[in-house]
Amino acid sequence: MTNDLDRIVTAIAPDPGPGTVPGARDLMNEIMDTEPAPLLTPVRRRSRSLRIALPAIALLAATVTVLSWTSGLPGFNPEPVAALDIEQKDGYYLVQVKDIHADPENYEAQLEAVGLDISLRVIPATPGLVGMVLPTDGGPVVDQIKTIDRPGSCDKAGGCPIGIKIPVGFTGSASISLGREARPGEEYQSITSISALGEPLHCVPHLNKTVAEVRALLKERGISIQEFTVADPRRTDPLDGEVISSVPDSWYVTGGSLLMPGKATIDVFSSPMPSDQVENVREATGCPTL
């Protein structure tokens, strides 16, 4: 049986390359001596919230292929693949996601096995939030959970974590959301402004431009406008604006975000937004113009 299985694997398995998990674990260990960055405070915009999530590591294609071909062979009982990589070091659990599409119960079972009452959800996120982690529940105890950031430059709005760091003996409970790339047609559950770092119109002048002008900018980036939110930018109430399917091309764009891959919702009004508000957005995003 072993020889038969070896022949099957040799015939169908692609070159798996150098692998990812051990290297990622080494990188995590290498930067453990640096002070971990605190998790960011969520920024809420209408009914959608800015979320920060953990970078995920995909399983090797060869593993998937071999299991699909050999799982039905007599006597073949592969060990279940862990959804998380959990390592204990210097009084902390270092946690990294290995399977971004695993059932949440799989994550929780592994965390429970080391005594952690933590709920993980991996959700589709806009480009600037892919690979970010944000606590969604847990109160003050969640401050004990830290991110382990990748060294070097980062093109994400909330940093570039490669894992999370949880104290051994952590007795609180928490819920954490992790951002991943969305599948085609899948709505984002973790979003931020279309002007934010990593998003399609970051540092691209678009505020107070007409709908026709912004539609052209988005089209160049493979994005169409699915809906418009009509709201006076001068308003002080927290209520959402009216969502409609079309507006005059001459109206002014005051913001927006992505809904799903290739689809955007754009904030508009019949008059331009005040210049001081444009300046506030420009400063917040670190852009010379918007």
CSV table of C-alpha atoms in Angstrom, one decimal:
chain,number,residue,atom,x,y,z
A,1,MET,CA,0.0,0.0,0.0
A,2,THR,CA,2.8,2.4,0.8
A,3,ASN,CA,4.4,1.9,-2.6
A,4,ASP,CA,1.1,2.5,-4.3
A,5,LEU,CA,0.5,5.7,-2.4
A,6,ASP,CA,4.0,6.9,-3.2
A,7,ARG,CA,3.4,6.5,-6.9
A,8,ILE,CA,0.1,8.4,-6.7
A,9,VAL,CA,1.7,11.3,-4.9
A,10,THR,CA,4.7,11.4,-7.2
A,11,ALA,CA,2.5,11.5,-10.3
A,12,ILE,CA,0.0,14.2,-9.2
A,13,ALA,CA,1.6,16.4,-6.6
A,14,PRO,CA,2.9,19.8,-7.8
A,15,ASP,CA,6.1,21.2,-6.5
A,16,PRO,CA,5.1,22.5,-3.1
A,17,GLY,CA,7.8,25.1,-3.1
A,18,PRO,CA,9.6,26.1,0.1
A,19,GLY,CA,6.5,26.2,2.2
A,20,THR,CA,5.2,29.1,4.3
A,21,VAL,CA,4.4,28.1,7.9
A,22,PRO,CA,7.9,27.4,9.2
A,23,GLY,CA,9.2,30.6,7.7
A,24,ALA,CA,6.4,32.6,9.1
A,25,ARG,CA,7.0,31.0,12.6
A,26,ASP,CA,10.7,31.9,12.4
A,27,LEU,CA,9.7,35.5,11.5
A,28,MET,CA,7.4,35.7,14.5
A,29,ASN,CA,10.1,34.4,16.8
A,30,GLU,CA,12.7,36.8,15.3
A,31,ILE,CA,10.6,39.9,16.2
A,32,MET,CA,9.3,38.6,19.6
A,33,ASP,CA,11.9,40.8,21.4
A,34,THR,CA,10.3,44.0,20.1
A,35,GLU,CA,7.4,45.7,21.8
A,36,PRO,CA,4.2,44.4,20.2
A,37,ALA,CA,1.8,46.9,18.7
A,38,PRO,CA,-1.5,47.4,20.5
A,39,LEU,CA,-4.7,46.5,18.6
A,40,LEU,CA,-6.2,49.5,17.0
A,41,THR,CA,-9.5,51.1,18.1
A,42,PRO,CA,-12.3,50.4,15.6
A,43,VAL,CA,-13.5,53.3,13.6
A,44,ARG,CA,-17.2,53.2,12.8
A,45,ARG,CA,-18.6,54.6,9.6
A,46,ARG,CA,-22.4,54.3,9.3
A,47,SER,CA,-23.4,50.7,9.9
A,48,ARG,CA,-20.0,49.3,8.8
A,49,SER,CA,-16.9,49.2,11.0
A,50,LEU,CA,-13.2,49.3,10.4
A,51,ARG,CA,-11.7,46.0,11.4
A,52,ILE,CA,-8.2,44.9,11.7
A,53,ALA,CA,-7.3,41.3,11.0
A,54,LEU,CA,-4.6,38.7,11.1
A,55,PRO,CA,-2.8,37.7,7.9
A,56,ALA,CA,-3.8,34.2,6.8
A,57,ILE,CA,-1.6,31.4,5.3
A,58,ALA,CA,-3.1,29.3,2.6
A,59,LEU,CA,-2.7,25.5,2.6
A,60,LEU,CA,-0.3,24.0,-0.1
A,61,ALA,CA,-2.1,23.0,-3.3
A,62,ALA,CA,-0.3,19.7,-3.3
A,63,THR,CA,-1.8,18.8,0.1
A,64,VAL,CA,-5.3,19.4,-1.2
A,65,THR,CA,-4.7,17.5,-4.4
A,66,VAL,CA,-3.2,14.4,-2.7
A,67,LEU,CA,-5.9,14.2,-0.1
A,68,SER,CA,-8.6,14.4,-2.7
A,69,TRP,CA,-7.1,11.5,-4.7
A,70,THR,CA,-6.1,9.3,-1.8
A,71,SER,CA,-8.8,9.8,0.9
A,72,GLY,CA,-10.8,6.9,-0.5
A,73,LEU,CA,-7.9,4.4,-0.5
A,74,PRO,CA,-8.2,1.5,1.9
A,75,GLY,CA,-6.1,2.0,5.0
A,76,PHE,CA,-5.4,5.7,4.3
A,77,ASN,CA,-6.3,7.8,7.3
A,78,PRO,CA,-4.7,11.2,7.0
A,79,GLU,CA,-4.2,13.3,10.2
A,80,PRO,CA,-6.6,16.3,10.3
A,81,VAL,CA,-4.9,19.5,9.2
A,82,ALA,CA,-4.8,22.1,12.0
A,83,ALA,CA,-6.6,25.4,11.2
A,84,LEU,CA,-4.3,27.4,13.5
A,85,ASP,CA,-0.6,27.3,14.3
A,86,ILE,CA,-0.2,27.8,18.1
A,87,GLU,CA,3.2,28.0,19.6
A,88,GLN,CA,4.0,28.7,23.3
A,89,LYS,CA,7.0,31.0,23.8
A,90,ASP,CA,8.2,33.3,26.7
A,91,GLY,CA,4.9,33.2,28.5
A,92,TYR,CA,2.7,33.8,25.5
A,93,TYR,CA,0.8,31.8,22.9
A,94,LEU,CA,1.7,32.9,19.4
A,95,VAL,CA,-1.3,32.3,17.1
A,96,GLN,CA,-1.2,32.2,13.3
A,97,VAL,CA,-4.0,31.2,10.9
A,98,LYS,CA,-3.2,28.4,8.6
A,99,ASP,CA,-6.6,27.7,7.0
A,100,ILE,CA,-8.6,30.9,6.3
A,101,HIS,CA,-11.7,28.9,5.2
A,102,ALA,CA,-11.9,26.6,8.2
A,103,ASP,CA,-15.1,26.4,10.3
A,104,PRO,CA,-14.9,28.8,13.3
A,105,GLU,CA,-15.5,25.7,15.5
A,106,ASN,CA,-12.1,24.4,14.4
A,107,TYR,CA,-10.3,27.6,15.5
A,108,GLU,CA,-12.1,27.6,18.8
A,109,ALA,CA,-11.4,23.9,19.5
A,110,GLN,CA,-7.7,24.5,19.1
A,111,LEU,CA,-7.7,27.6,21.3
A,112,GLU,CA,-9.8,25.8,23.9
A,113,ALA,CA,-7.3,23.0,23.9
A,114,VAL,CA,-4.7,25.4,25.3
A,115,GLY,CA,-7.2,26.9,27.8
A,116,LEU,CA,-8.2,30.0,25.8
A,117,ASP,CA,-11.8,31.2,25.6
A,118,ILE,CA,-11.5,33.1,22.3
A,119,SER,CA,-13.9,33.1,19.4
A,120,LEU,CA,-12.4,33.6,15.9
A,121,ARG,CA,-14.2,34.7,12.7
A,122,VAL,CA,-12.4,35.0,9.4
A,123,ILE,CA,-14.4,37.5,7.3
A,124,PRO,CA,-14.1,39.1,3.8
A,125,ALA,CA,-12.4,42.5,4.0
A,126,THR,CA,-11.6,45.3,1.6
A,127,PRO,CA,-8.0,45.4,0.2
A,128,GLY,CA,-6.7,47.8,2.8
A,129,LEU,CA,-7.9,45.6,5.6
A,130,VAL,CA,-6.9,42.1,4.4
A,131,GLY,CA,-4.5,40.7,6.9
A,132,MET,CA,-5.8,42.7,9.9
A,133,VAL,CA,-7.2,41.7,13.3
A,134,LEU,CA,-9.7,43.5,15.5
A,135,PRO,CA,-11.3,42.5,18.7
A,136,THR,CA,-15.1,42.7,18.4
A,137,ASP,CA,-15.9,41.8,22.0
A,138,GLY,CA,-14.1,41.3,25.2
A,139,GLY,CA,-13.9,44.6,27.1
A,140,PRO,CA,-10.8,45.6,28.9
A,141,VAL,CA,-9.3,42.1,29.0
A,142,VAL,CA,-8.8,42.2,25.2
A,143,ASP,CA,-6.0,44.7,25.8
A,144,GLN,CA,-3.9,41.7,26.8
A,145,ILE,CA,-4.1,40.4,23.3
A,146,LYS,CA,-1.4,42.0,21.1
A,147,THR,CA,-0.5,41.9,17.4
A,148,ILE,CA,2.9,40.8,16.2
A,149,ASP,CA,3.7,43.0,13.3
A,150,ARG,CA,5.8,42.2,10.2
A,151,PRO,CA,9.0,44.3,10.1
A,152,GLY,CA,9.5,46.8,7.4
A,153,SER,CA,7.2,49.0,5.4
A,154,CYS,CA,3.4,48.4,5.4
A,155,ASP,CA,0.7,49.4,2.9
A,156,LYS,CA,-2.3,48.6,5.2
A,157,ALA,CA,-4.5,51.1,7.1
A,158,GLY,CA,-4.0,49.3,10.5
A,159,GLY,CA,-0.5,47.8,10.2
A,160,CYS,CA,0.7,44.4,8.9
A,161,PRO,CA,0.4,41.8,11.7
A,162,ILE,CA,1.7,38.3,11.1
A,163,GLY,CA,0.1,36.9,14.3
A,164,ILE,CA,-1.4,37.6,17.7
A,165,LYS,CA,0.2,37.2,21.1
A,166,ILE,CA,-1.9,36.0,24.0
A,167,PRO,CA,-0.6,35.6,27.6
A,168,VAL,CA,-0.4,32.0,28.9
A,169,GLY,CA,-3.0,31.8,31.6
A,170,PHE,CA,-5.3,34.4,29.9
A,171,THR,CA,-8.7,33.9,31.8
A,172,GLY,CA,-10.9,36.3,29.9
A,173,SER,CA,-13.1,35.8,26.9
A,174,ALA,CA,-12.9,37.6,23.6
A,175,SER,CA,-14.2,37.6,20.1
A,176,ILE,CA,-11.8,38.4,17.3
A,177,SER,CA,-12.5,39.1,13.6
A,178,LEU,CA,-9.8,38.4,10.9
A,179,GLY,CA,-9.9,39.9,7.5
A,180,ARG,CA,-9.3,37.9,4.3
A,181,GLU,CA,-9.7,38.4,0.6
A,182,ALA,CA,-13.3,38.2,-0.6
A,183,ARG,CA,-14.3,35.7,-3.3
A,184,PRO,CA,-15.9,37.1,-6.5
A,185,GLY,CA,-19.4,38.3,-5.7
A,186,GLU,CA,-18.9,38.0,-1.9
A,187,GLU,CA,-19.9,41.2,0.1
A,188,TYR,CA,-17.2,42.7,2.3
A,189,GLN,CA,-18.0,42.4,6.1
A,190,SER,CA,-14.9,44.5,7.1
A,191,ILE,CA,-14.7,47.9,5.3
A,192,THR,CA,-13.0,51.2,5.4
A,193,SER,CA,-13.1,54.4,3.4
A,194,ILE,CA,-12.3,54.2,-0.3
A,195,SER,CA,-9.7,56.9,0.5
A,196,ALA,CA,-7.9,54.8,3.1
A,197,LEU,CA,-4.4,53.4,2.8
A,198,GLY,CA,-4.6,50.2,0.6
A,199,GLU,CA,-8.0,51.2,-0.9
A,200,PRO,CA,-8.5,52.0,-4.6
A,201,LEU,CA,-8.7,55.8,-4.3
A,202,HIS,CA,-6.0,56.3,-1.7
A,203,CYS,CA,-4.3,59.6,-2.5
A,204,VAL,CA,-6.3,59.9,-5.8
A,205,PRO,CA,-8.0,63.3,-6.1
A,206,HIS,CA,-11.8,62.5,-6.0
A,207,LEU,CA,-13.5,64.4,-3.3
A,208,ASN,CA,-15.8,67.2,-4.7
A,209,LYS,CA,-15.3,65.8,-8.2
A,210,THR,CA,-18.4,65.0,-10.2
A,211,VAL,CA,-20.0,61.6,-10.3
A,212,ALA,CA,-19.0,61.3,-13.9
A,213,GLU,CA,-15.3,62.0,-13.1
A,214,VAL,CA,-15.2,59.5,-10.2
A,215,ARG,CA,-17.0,56.9,-12.3
A,216,ALA,CA,-14.2,57.2,-14.8
A,217,LEU,CA,-11.5,56.9,-12.1
A,218,LEU,CA,-13.1,53.8,-10.7
A,219,LYS,CA,-13.5,52.2,-14.2
A,220,GLU,CA,-9.8,52.5,-14.8
A,221,ARG,CA,-9.4,50.4,-11.6
A,222,GLY,CA,-11.9,47.8,-12.7
A,223,ILE,CA,-14.6,49.0,-10.3
A,224,SER,CA,-18.2,50.1,-11.1
A,225,ILE,CA,-20.6,52.1,-8.9
A,226,GLN,CA,-23.4,49.9,-7.6
A,227,GLU,CA,-25.2,52.4,-5.5
A,228,PHE,CA,-25.1,56.0,-4.1
A,229,THR,CA,-25.7,57.3,-0.6
A,230,VAL,CA,-27.2,60.8,-0.7
A,231,ALA,CA,-26.3,62.8,2.4
A,232,ASP,CA,-25.5,66.4,3.1
A,233,PRO,CA,-21.8,66.4,4.2
A,234,ARG,CA,-22.6,69.3,6.5
A,235,ARG,CA,-25.1,67.2,8.5
A,236,THR,CA,-24.5,66.7,12.2
A,237,ASP,CA,-26.9,63.9,12.9
A,238,PRO,CA,-25.6,60.3,12.8
A,239,LEU,CA,-28.4,59.0,10.6
A,240,ASP,CA,-27.5,57.3,7.3
A,241,GLY,CA,-28.3,59.0,4.0
A,242,GLU,CA,-30.7,57.7,1.4
A,243,VAL,CA,-29.4,54.8,-0.7
A,244,ILE,CA,-30.5,55.0,-4.4
A,245,SER,CA,-29.4,53.4,-7.6
A,246,SER,CA,-28.7,56.6,-9.7
A,247,VAL,CA,-28.0,60.3,-9.3
A,248,PRO,CA,-27.2,63.1,-11.8
A,249,ASP,CA,-23.6,62.9,-13.2
A,250,SER,CA,-23.1,66.5,-12.1
A,251,TRP,CA,-23.5,65.8,-8.4
A,252,TYR,CA,-20.4,65.9,-6.1
A,253,VAL,CA,-18.6,62.9,-4.6
A,254,THR,CA,-18.0,63.2,-0.8
A,255,GLY,CA,-16.8,59.7,0.0
A,256,GLY,CA,-17.4,56.0,-0.5
A,257,SER,CA,-16.3,52.5,0.1
A,258,LEU,CA,-16.2,49.1,-1.6
A,259,LEU,CA,-19.2,46.7,-1.3
A,260,MET,CA,-17.6,43.7,-2.9
A,261,PRO,CA,-14.8,43.0,-5.4
A,262,GLY,CA,-15.3,45.4,-8.3
A,263,LYS,CA,-18.4,47.2,-6.8
A,264,ALA,CA,-18.5,50.4,-4.8
A,265,THR,CA,-21.0,52.6,-3.0
A,266,ILE,CA,-20.3,56.3,-3.4
A,267,ASP,CA,-21.4,59.2,-1.1
A,268,VAL,CA,-22.8,62.1,-3.1
A,269,PHE,CA,-24.6,65.4,-2.7
A,270,SER,CA,-25.9,68.2,-4.9
A,271,SER,CA,-23.3,70.6,-3.6
A,272,PRO,CA,-19.6,70.1,-2.7
A,273,MET,CA,-18.4,69.3,0.8
A,274,PRO,CA,-16.7,72.1,2.8
A,275,SER,CA,-13.0,72.6,2.1
A,276,ASP,CA,-12.1,72.1,5.8
A,277,GLN,CA,-13.7,68.6,5.6
A,278,VAL,CA,-11.7,67.8,2.6
A,279,GLU,CA,-8.6,68.9,4.4
A,280,ASN,CA,-9.4,66.7,7.4
A,281,VAL,CA,-9.7,63.6,5.2
A,282,ARG,CA,-6.5,64.5,3.4
A,283,GLU,CA,-4.6,64.8,6.7
A,284,ALA,CA,-6.1,61.6,8.1
A,285,THR,CA,-5.0,59.6,5.0
A,286,GLY,CA,-1.6,61.3,4.7
A,287,CYS,CA,-2.2,62.3,1.1
A,288,PRO,CA,-1.0,65.6,-0.5
A,289,THR,CA,-4.3,65.9,-2.4
A,290,LEU,CA,-7.7,64.3,-2.4
